[in-house]
């Protein structure tokens, strides 16, 4: 019974990790789709998002079942409750990758992203992908230093996001308001994807150390 | 001990309800701020959002304490787990109202919203406010029919949101790209505020009936 219990806790952790890996796959495919107006990659991203949704249901049910059957206490109770909260963030990351893919699908065969800002969106995508990789690693290791490192990656993404907004607001912007609106939303989706990944890190820190993330964050945040 | 337990469950429900009321106050003040370039209402909204943050911490701690000390089972376990999930949505509603207030503060004393679209943003705000009112009522009564009604209010808000985007994308748009970008984000904040309120309704339905929201939703959603 007891060893079942620990097997179930491990399974819960593995589900969270697998969701985060799927989020990374989704944001990577969605970025390719939106940068290259590639409808197949857009559909592929949306398929992955569907799987994330299913995994989120499964993870919630598994966590509820663990609480009901095993009534865990202390650190194990915290693990299960945190798993429920992490599921919300990981599901949201999937949904945001889905919005990016949907944006590509809506404009296809037109491009969402005007040629001059494609490298910028590509870097937003690869940074978001790296953040999801880090979040998945933190979920696996529970290492608070790795989790704190997510903040630095998030800062890099915020910087790219600012550059994207600056490009859109530049006097020389020659791609019209539709593209400006699309890019404003795209930038927001990437930003929120990263925010949710950072939140995965923060909750993991709190779980493994009992301390809030601020105590582990690098000082450069002011 | 047992009556303490039920008092604690009631207290948890009251905290959720109070958070939702604060979200309504926040979106109302933030809308006034952004429509009228009113810095005092922007600050007032941000103060309320700070209180929502504190209440979210308190609610999470209270839920965790209940799980740890009382190991609730069956429907009561589901209530506590749902409370943790609802906290996430109610906290997010506050944060989104905060983004609207911050937008007003950033441009002050300039207006974020060009004069011709102010009535539209005002209606977005009053619809979001009504949605928060309904969500608070659902939290109080647990009535699944009320919760399903949230979907219709959300459809109304989506319709206003589409009108706002159409105004921004209209050939006659004469207010420049900065306003277009600001309004795109504003529209997105209202949309997400409403989505989270709908999610509050859905989770409440699932809690009181054990059925997914689709079984209660009106048919007009296709």
Coordinates of N, CA and C in Angstrom, one line a residue, chain B residues 21 38 45 47 60 80 82 114 124 136 146 150 161 167 177 179 197 213 221:
Chain B
X21 N -15.8 39.6 -5.0 CA -16.3 40.9 -4.8 C -15.2 42.0 -5.1
X38 N -8.3 58.8 -15.2 CA -8.4 59.2 -13.8 C -7.4 58.4 -12.9
X45 N -7.8 51.0 -7.8 CA -7.9 49.7 -8.4 C -6.7 48.9 -8.0
X47 N -4.8 49.2 -5.4 CA -4.9 48.9 -4.0 C -5.7 47.6 -3.8
X60 N -5.2 30.1 0.1 CA -4.4 28.9 -0.1 C -3.9 28.3 1.2
X80 N -12.5 21.6 -1.0 CA -11.2 22.3 -0.6 C -10.3 22.3 -1.8
X82 N -11.2 22.3 -5.0 CA -11.8 23.3 -5.9 C -11.4 24.7 -5.4
X114 N -9.1 56.5 -27.2 CA -9.5 57.7 -28.0 C -11.0 57.8 -27.7
X124 N -17.6 47.3 -22.2 CA -16.7 46.1 -21.8 C -16.6 46.1 -20.3
X136 N -19.7 35.9 -8.3 CA -19.8 36.0 -6.9 C -21.0 35.3 -6.4
X146 N -27.3 29.3 -12.6 CA -26.6 30.6 -12.6 C -25.3 30.6 -13.3
X150 N -23.4 32.5 -16.9 CA -22.2 33.2 -17.1 C -21.7 33.1 -18.6
X161 N -15.8 42.8 -27.5 CA -14.4 42.7 -27.7 C -14.1 42.7 -29.3
X167 N -13.1 48.2 -34.7 CA -12.9 49.6 -34.7 C -11.5 50.0 -34.9
X177 N -1.0 54.0 -34.1 CA -0.7 52.6 -33.7 C -0.5 52.4 -32.2
X179 N -2.3 53.8 -29.8 CA -3.6 53.6 -29.3 C -4.1 52.2 -29.7
X197 N -13.6 34.3 -14.9 CA -14.9 34.2 -14.2 C -15.8 33.1 -14.7
X213 N -19.4 21.3 -17.2 CA -20.2 22.5 -17.5 C -21.1 22.4 -18.8
X221 N -24.1 27.6 -28.1 CA -22.7 27.7 -28.3 C -22.2 26.8 -29.5

